[in-house]
Amino acid sequence: AFFIDVMTTALQADELLVAVDIPKQAAGAGHSHQSLRRVEGAFPIVLASALVAPGYARVGLGGVGPRPVVLDVADCVNNGLTPATLDTVGTRAFDAADQALSDLNGSSDYRRAMARVYARRALQAAVAHMQTGGR
C-alpha cells in the first residue's frame, strides 16, 4: 500500500519517512539480488530479489511495473529446485508483470520476458546460497 505508482508513494506533502524496519534473516537463509541495467548505476530495466529459508521463499520484482511485486513461491521450492519448479516461478513472475511499462529501455513484452528470466536466476542463486550455509 506504500507504493502507489512510478516514483509515487502514499506519503503526504507534510509527512516524512523516518525509519524502515527490516527483520533479521533466519540463520542459514539464502538470498540473491539480480538486476538488468543498460548502464551500471542506471535504474534497472528489471530486478529480482529472492530470499529462501526452510519453509519460506519469496521473489520480489521491481522495474517491471508501477509498483514492486512480491511472489510467495514456497510451495514451489518445498519440492526441490527442479526445471519444472523454475518454469513455474518464471511463469508466475511473467504473469505478475502484467502491468509492465514500456520506455526507451524496453517494451512491456521485453520486461515481462526478463522478469521471467531474472526471477529464476534470483531464486537459483538464493537456493545455492542457502545450501552453502547462507548469510
mmCIF file with all atom_site columns, C-alpha atoms in Angstrom:
data_model
loop_
_atom_site.group_PDB
_atom_site.id
_atom_site.type_symbol
_atom_site.label_atom_id
_atom_site.label_alt_id
_atom_site.label_comp_id
_atom_site.label_asym_id
_atom_site.label_entity_id
_atom_site.label_seq_id
_atom_site.pdbx_PDB_ins_code
_atom_site.Cartn_x
_atom_site.Cartn_y
_atom_site.Cartn_z
_atom_site.occupancy
_atom_site.B_iso_or_equiv
_atom_site.pdbx_formal_charge
_atom_site.auth_seq_id
_atom_site.auth_comp_id
_atom_site.auth_asym_id
_atom_site.auth_atom_id
_atom_site.pdbx_PDB_model_num
ATOM 1   C CA . ALA A 1 1   ? 0.000  0.000   0.000   1.00 0.00 ? 1   ALA A CA 1
ATOM 2   C CA . PHE A 1 2   ? 3.028  2.317   0.422   1.00 0.00 ? 2   PHE A CA 1
ATOM 3   C CA . PHE A 1 3   ? 3.931  2.331   -3.280  1.00 0.00 ? 3   PHE A CA 1
ATOM 4   C CA . ILE A 1 4   ? 1.213  3.925   -5.385  1.00 0.00 ? 4   ILE A CA 1
ATOM 5   C CA . ASP A 1 5   ? 2.763  4.334   -8.838  1.00 0.00 ? 5   ASP A CA 1
ATOM 6   C CA . VAL A 1 6   ? 6.112  5.001   -10.511 1.00 0.00 ? 6   VAL A CA 1
ATOM 7   C CA . MET A 1 7   ? 8.069  7.364   -8.215  1.00 0.00 ? 7   MET A CA 1
ATOM 8   C CA . THR A 1 8   ? 4.913  7.897   -6.107  1.00 0.00 ? 8   THR A CA 1
ATOM 9   C CA . THR A 1 9   ? 4.297  6.746   -2.538  1.00 0.00 ? 9   THR A CA 1
ATOM 10  C CA . ALA A 1 10  ? 1.442  7.136   -0.068  1.00 0.00 ? 10  ALA A CA 1
ATOM 11  C CA . LEU A 1 11  ? 3.341  9.855   1.838   1.00 0.00 ? 11  LEU A CA 1
ATOM 12  C CA . GLN A 1 12  ? 1.568  13.179  2.044   1.00 0.00 ? 12  GLN A CA 1
ATOM 13  C CA . ALA A 1 13  ? 3.355  16.505  1.427   1.00 0.00 ? 13  ALA A CA 1
ATOM 14  C CA . ASP A 1 14  ? 3.705  17.107  5.185   1.00 0.00 ? 14  ASP A CA 1
ATOM 15  C CA . GLU A 1 15  ? 4.930  13.576  6.034   1.00 0.00 ? 15  GLU A CA 1
ATOM 16  C CA . LEU A 1 16  ? 8.463  12.229  6.275   1.00 0.00 ? 16  LEU A CA 1
ATOM 17  C CA . LEU A 1 17  ? 9.611  8.622   6.332   1.00 0.00 ? 17  LEU A CA 1
ATOM 18  C CA . VAL A 1 18  ? 11.982 8.312   9.286   1.00 0.00 ? 18  VAL A CA 1
ATOM 19  C CA . ALA A 1 19  ? 12.609 4.567   9.635   1.00 0.00 ? 19  ALA A CA 1
ATOM 20  C CA . VAL A 1 20  ? 12.337 1.243   7.873   1.00 0.00 ? 20  VAL A CA 1
ATOM 21  C CA . ASP A 1 21  ? 12.434 -1.948  9.933   1.00 0.00 ? 21  ASP A CA 1
ATOM 22  C CA . ILE A 1 22  ? 13.986 -4.911  8.150   1.00 0.00 ? 22  ILE A CA 1
ATOM 23  C CA . PRO A 1 23  ? 13.786 -8.176  10.088  1.00 0.00 ? 23  PRO A CA 1
ATOM 24  C CA . LYS A 1 24  ? 16.964 -10.145 10.588  1.00 0.00 ? 24  LYS A CA 1
ATOM 25  C CA . GLN A 1 25  ? 17.276 -13.138 8.288   1.00 0.00 ? 25  GLN A CA 1
ATOM 26  C CA . ALA A 1 26  ? 16.998 -16.585 9.762   1.00 0.00 ? 26  ALA A CA 1
ATOM 27  C CA . ALA A 1 27  ? 20.287 -18.434 10.220  1.00 0.00 ? 27  ALA A CA 1
ATOM 28  C CA . GLY A 1 28  ? 21.050 -20.360 7.061   1.00 0.00 ? 28  GLY A CA 1
ATOM 29  C CA . ALA A 1 29  ? 18.770 -18.281 4.848   1.00 0.00 ? 29  ALA A CA 1
ATOM 30  C CA . GLY A 1 30  ? 19.875 -17.696 1.287   1.00 0.00 ? 30  GLY A CA 1
ATOM 31  C CA . HIS A 1 31  ? 19.402 -14.524 -0.679  1.00 0.00 ? 31  HIS A CA 1
ATOM 32  C CA . SER A 1 32  ? 20.174 -13.064 -4.080  1.00 0.00 ? 32  SER A CA 1
ATOM 33  C CA . HIS A 1 33  ? 19.662 -9.818  -5.953  1.00 0.00 ? 33  HIS A CA 1
ATOM 34  C CA . GLN A 1 34  ? 19.804 -9.770  -9.746  1.00 0.00 ? 34  GLN A CA 1
ATOM 35  C CA . SER A 1 35  ? 19.304 -6.760  -11.984 1.00 0.00 ? 35  SER A CA 1
ATOM 36  C CA . LEU A 1 36  ? 19.291 -5.921  -15.665 1.00 0.00 ? 36  LEU A CA 1
ATOM 37  C CA . ARG A 1 37  ? 20.585 -2.449  -16.482 1.00 0.00 ? 37  ARG A CA 1
ATOM 38  C CA . ARG A 1 38  ? 21.704 -0.822  -19.706 1.00 0.00 ? 38  ARG A CA 1
ATOM 39  C CA . VAL A 1 39  ? 24.456 1.033   -17.816 1.00 0.00 ? 39  VAL A CA 1
ATOM 40  C CA . GLU A 1 40  ? 25.746 0.308   -14.317 1.00 0.00 ? 40  GLU A CA 1
ATOM 41  C CA . GLY A 1 41  ? 24.172 2.762   -11.884 1.00 0.00 ? 41  GLY A CA 1
ATOM 42  C CA . ALA A 1 42  ? 21.119 3.395   -14.059 1.00 0.00 ? 42  ALA A CA 1
ATOM 43  C CA . PHE A 1 43  ? 17.606 2.494   -12.998 1.00 0.00 ? 43  PHE A CA 1
ATOM 44  C CA . PRO A 1 44  ? 17.069 -1.211  -13.614 1.00 0.00 ? 44  PRO A CA 1
ATOM 45  C CA . ILE A 1 45  ? 15.019 -2.426  -16.527 1.00 0.00 ? 45  ILE A CA 1
ATOM 46  C CA . VAL A 1 46  ? 14.136 -5.430  -14.353 1.00 0.00 ? 46  VAL A CA 1
ATOM 47  C CA . LEU A 1 47  ? 15.334 -6.515  -10.949 1.00 0.00 ? 47  LEU A CA 1
ATOM 48  C CA . ALA A 1 48  ? 14.586 -9.621  -8.935  1.00 0.00 ? 48  ALA A CA 1
ATOM 49  C CA . SER A 1 49  ? 15.479 -10.399 -5.346  1.00 0.00 ? 49  SER A CA 1
ATOM 50  C CA . ALA A 1 50  ? 14.930 -13.718 -3.628  1.00 0.00 ? 50  ALA A CA 1
ATOM 51  C CA . LEU A 1 51  ? 15.014 -14.837 -0.008  1.00 0.00 ? 51  LEU A CA 1
ATOM 52  C CA . VAL A 1 52  ? 14.855 -18.543 0.812   1.00 0.00 ? 52  VAL A CA 1
ATOM 53  C CA . ALA A 1 53  ? 14.817 -20.294 4.197   1.00 0.00 ? 53  ALA A CA 1
ATOM 54  C CA . PRO A 1 54  ? 13.309 -23.607 5.307   1.00 0.00 ? 54  PRO A CA 1
ATOM 55  C CA . GLY A 1 55  ? 9.566  -23.325 4.641   1.00 0.00 ? 55  GLY A CA 1
ATOM 56  C CA . TYR A 1 56  ? 9.918  -19.795 3.237   1.00 0.00 ? 56  TYR A CA 1
ATOM 57  C CA . ALA A 1 57  ? 10.636 -18.493 -0.254  1.00 0.00 ? 57  ALA A CA 1
ATOM 58  C CA . ARG A 1 58  ? 9.838  -15.099 -1.760  1.00 0.00 ? 58  ARG A CA 1
ATOM 59  C CA . VAL A 1 59  ? 10.813 -13.422 -5.009  1.00 0.00 ? 59  VAL A CA 1
ATOM 60  C CA . GLY A 1 60  ? 10.455 -9.664  -5.333  1.00 0.00 ? 60  GLY A CA 1
ATOM 61  C CA . LEU A 1 61  ? 10.291 -7.942  -8.719  1.00 0.00 ? 61  LEU A CA 1
ATOM 62  C CA . GLY A 1 62  ? 10.963 -4.305  -9.487  1.00 0.00 ? 62  GLY A CA 1
ATOM 63  C CA . GLY A 1 63  ? 11.269 -2.183  -12.579 1.00 0.00 ? 63  GLY A CA 1
ATOM 64  C CA . VAL A 1 64  ? 8.541  -4.077  -14.399 1.00 0.00 ? 64  VAL A CA 1
ATOM 65  C CA . GLY A 1 65  ? 5.505  -2.039  -13.454 1.00 0.00 ? 65  GLY A CA 1
ATOM 66  C CA . PRO A 1 66  ? 4.228  0.857   -11.406 1.00 0.00 ? 66  PRO A CA 1
ATOM 67  C CA . ARG A 1 67  ? 4.855  -0.941  -8.088  1.00 0.00 ? 67  ARG A CA 1
ATOM 68  C CA . PRO A 1 68  ? 7.148  -3.679  -6.773  1.00 0.00 ? 68  PRO A CA 1
ATOM 69  C CA . VAL A 1 69  ? 5.664  -7.185  -6.712  1.00 0.00 ? 69  VAL A CA 1
ATOM 70  C CA . VAL A 1 70  ? 6.361  -9.932  -4.161  1.00 0.00 ? 70  VAL A CA 1
ATOM 71  C CA . LEU A 1 71  ? 5.696  -13.568 -5.046  1.00 0.00 ? 71  LEU A CA 1
ATOM 72  C CA . ASP A 1 72  ? 5.351  -16.300 -2.424  1.00 0.00 ? 72  ASP A CA 1
ATOM 73  C CA . VAL A 1 73  ? 6.993  -19.310 -4.068  1.00 0.00 ? 73  VAL A CA 1
ATOM 74  C CA . ALA A 1 74  ? 7.470  -21.511 -1.005  1.00 0.00 ? 74  ALA A CA 1
ATOM 75  C CA . ASP A 1 75  ? 5.037  -24.076 -2.394  1.00 0.00 ? 75  ASP A CA 1
ATOM 76  C CA . CYS A 1 76  ? 7.336  -24.491 -5.412  1.00 0.00 ? 76  CYS A CA 1
ATOM 77  C CA . VAL A 1 77  ? 10.651 -24.620 -3.571  1.00 0.00 ? 77  VAL A CA 1
ATOM 78  C CA . ASN A 1 78  ? 9.454  -27.068 -0.899  1.00 0.00 ? 78  ASN A CA 1
ATOM 79  C CA . ASN A 1 79  ? 9.550  -29.829 -3.525  1.00 0.00 ? 79  ASN A CA 1
ATOM 80  C CA . GLY A 1 80  ? 13.104 -29.039 -4.594  1.00 0.00 ? 80  GLY A CA 1
ATOM 81  C CA . LEU A 1 81  ? 14.528 -26.773 -7.252  1.00 0.00 ? 81  LEU A CA 1
ATOM 82  C CA . THR A 1 82  ? 13.816 -28.630 -10.469 1.00 0.00 ? 82  THR A CA 1
ATOM 83  C CA . PRO A 1 83  ? 13.451 -27.332 -14.027 1.00 0.00 ? 83  PRO A CA 1
ATOM 84  C CA . ALA A 1 84  ? 9.663  -27.615 -13.576 1.00 0.00 ? 84  ALA A CA 1
ATOM 85  C CA . THR A 1 85  ? 9.876  -25.539 -10.366 1.00 0.00 ? 85  THR A CA 1
ATOM 86  C CA . LEU A 1 86  ? 11.871 -22.852 -12.138 1.00 0.00 ? 86  LEU A CA 1
ATOM 87  C CA . ASP A 1 87  ? 9.393  -22.836 -15.014 1.00 0.00 ? 87  ASP A CA 1
ATOM 88  C CA . THR A 1 88  ? 6.524  -22.347 -12.546 1.00 0.00 ? 88  THR A CA 1
ATOM 89  C CA . VAL A 1 89  ? 8.316  -19.486 -10.795 1.00 0.00 ? 89  VAL A CA 1
ATOM 90  C CA . GLY A 1 90  ? 9.171  -17.921 -14.153 1.00 0.00 ? 90  GLY A CA 1
ATOM 91  C CA . THR A 1 91  ? 5.550  -18.132 -15.260 1.00 0.00 ? 91  THR A CA 1
ATOM 92  C CA . ARG A 1 92  ? 4.366  -16.548 -12.007 1.00 0.00 ? 92  ARG A CA 1
ATOM 93  C CA . ALA A 1 93  ? 6.868  -13.702 -12.497 1.00 0.00 ? 93  ALA A CA 1
ATOM 94  C CA . PHE A 1 94  ? 5.737  -13.219 -16.101 1.00 0.00 ? 94  PHE A CA 1
ATOM 95  C CA . ASP A 1 95  ? 2.087  -13.139 -15.006 1.00 0.00 ? 95  ASP A CA 1
ATOM 96  C CA . ALA A 1 96  ? 2.831  -10.768 -12.088 1.00 0.00 ? 96  ALA A CA 1
ATOM 97  C CA . ALA A 1 97  ? 4.453  -8.324  -14.516 1.00 0.00 ? 97  ALA A CA 1
ATOM 98  C CA . ASP A 1 98  ? 1.175  -7.871  -16.385 1.00 0.00 ? 98  ASP A CA 1
ATOM 99  C CA . GLN A 1 99  ? 1.346  -4.089  -15.861 1.00 0.00 ? 99  GLN A CA 1
ATOM 100 C CA . ALA A 1 100 ? 4.890  -3.830  -17.230 1.00 0.00 ? 100 ALA A CA 1
ATOM 101 C CA . LEU A 1 101 ? 5.820  -0.446  -18.590 1.00 0.00 ? 101 LEU A CA 1
ATOM 102 C CA . SER A 1 102 ? 7.330  0.387   -21.968 1.00 0.00 ? 102 SER A CA 1
ATOM 103 C CA . ASP A 1 103 ? 10.019 3.004   -22.441 1.00 0.00 ? 103 ASP A CA 1
ATOM 104 C CA . LEU A 1 104 ? 13.250 3.569   -24.370 1.00 0.00 ? 104 LEU A CA 1
ATOM 105 C CA . ASN A 1 105 ? 14.937 0.746   -22.424 1.00 0.00 ? 105 ASN A CA 1
ATOM 106 C CA . GLY A 1 106 ? 12.441 -1.921  -23.378 1.00 0.00 ? 106 GLY A CA 1
ATOM 107 C CA . SER A 1 107 ? 8.893  -2.772  -24.281 1.00 0.00 ? 107 SER A CA 1
ATOM 108 C CA . SER A 1 108 ? 6.431  -4.202  -21.793 1.00 0.00 ? 108 SER A CA 1
ATOM 109 C CA . ASP A 1 109 ? 6.786  -7.597  -23.506 1.00 0.00 ? 109 ASP A CA 1
ATOM 110 C CA . TYR A 1 110 ? 10.564 -7.458  -23.068 1.00 0.00 ? 110 TYR A CA 1
ATOM 111 C CA . ARG A 1 111 ? 10.241 -6.530  -19.393 1.00 0.00 ? 111 ARG A CA 1
ATOM 112 C CA . ARG A 1 112 ? 7.802  -9.390  -18.791 1.00 0.00 ? 112 ARG A CA 1
ATOM 113 C CA . ALA A 1 113 ? 10.142 -11.850 -20.510 1.00 0.00 ? 113 ALA A CA 1
ATOM 114 C CA . MET A 1 114 ? 13.091 -10.575 -18.454 1.00 0.00 ? 114 MET A CA 1
ATOM 115 C CA . ALA A 1 115 ? 11.020 -10.782 -15.247 1.00 0.00 ? 115 ALA A CA 1
ATOM 116 C CA . ARG A 1 116 ? 10.684 -14.495 -16.005 1.00 0.00 ? 116 ARG A CA 1
ATOM 117 C CA . VAL A 1 117 ? 14.440 -14.885 -16.555 1.00 0.00 ? 117 VAL A CA 1
ATOM 118 C CA . TYR A 1 118 ? 15.591 -12.816 -13.585 1.00 0.00 ? 118 TYR A CA 1
ATOM 119 C CA . ALA A 1 119 ? 13.116 -14.338 -11.114 1.00 0.00 ? 119 ALA A CA 1
ATOM 120 C CA . ARG A 1 120 ? 14.501 -17.759 -11.999 1.00 0.00 ? 120 ARG A CA 1
ATOM 121 C CA . ARG A 1 121 ? 18.106 -16.558 -11.672 1.00 0.00 ? 121 ARG A CA 1
ATOM 122 C CA . ALA A 1 122 ? 17.475 -14.899 -8.313  1.00 0.00 ? 122 ALA A CA 1
ATOM 123 C CA . LEU A 1 123 ? 15.755 -17.988 -6.923  1.00 0.00 ? 123 LEU A CA 1
ATOM 124 C CA . GLN A 1 124 ? 18.507 -20.327 -8.152  1.00 0.00 ? 124 GLN A CA 1
ATOM 125 C CA . ALA A 1 125 ? 21.216 -18.128 -6.620  1.00 0.00 ? 125 ALA A CA 1
ATOM 126 C CA . ALA A 1 126 ? 19.331 -17.775 -3.314  1.00 0.00 ? 126 ALA A CA 1
ATOM 127 C CA . VAL A 1 127 ? 18.865 -21.545 -3.017  1.00 0.00 ? 127 VAL A CA 1
ATOM 128 C CA . ALA A 1 128 ? 22.555 -22.085 -3.831  1.00 0.00 ? 128 ALA A CA 1
ATOM 129 C CA . HIS A 1 129 ? 23.474 -19.518 -1.167  1.00 0.00 ? 129 HIS A CA 1
ATOM 130 C CA . MET A 1 130 ? 21.238 -21.259 1.384   1.00 0.00 ? 130 MET A CA 1
ATOM 131 C CA . GLN A 1 131 ? 22.775 -24.642 0.542   1.00 0.00 ? 131 GLN A CA 1
ATOM 132 C CA . THR A 1 132 ? 26.253 -23.284 1.285   1.00 0.00 ? 132 THR A CA 1
ATOM 133 C CA . GLY A 1 133 ? 25.202 -22.051 4.734   1.00 0.00 ? 133 GLY A CA 1
ATOM 134 C CA . GLY A 1 134 ? 23.575 -18.722 3.869   1.00 0.00 ? 134 GLY A CA 1
ATOM 135 C CA . ARG A 1 135 ? 24.322 -15.411 5.477   1.00 0.00 ? 135 ARG A CA 1
#
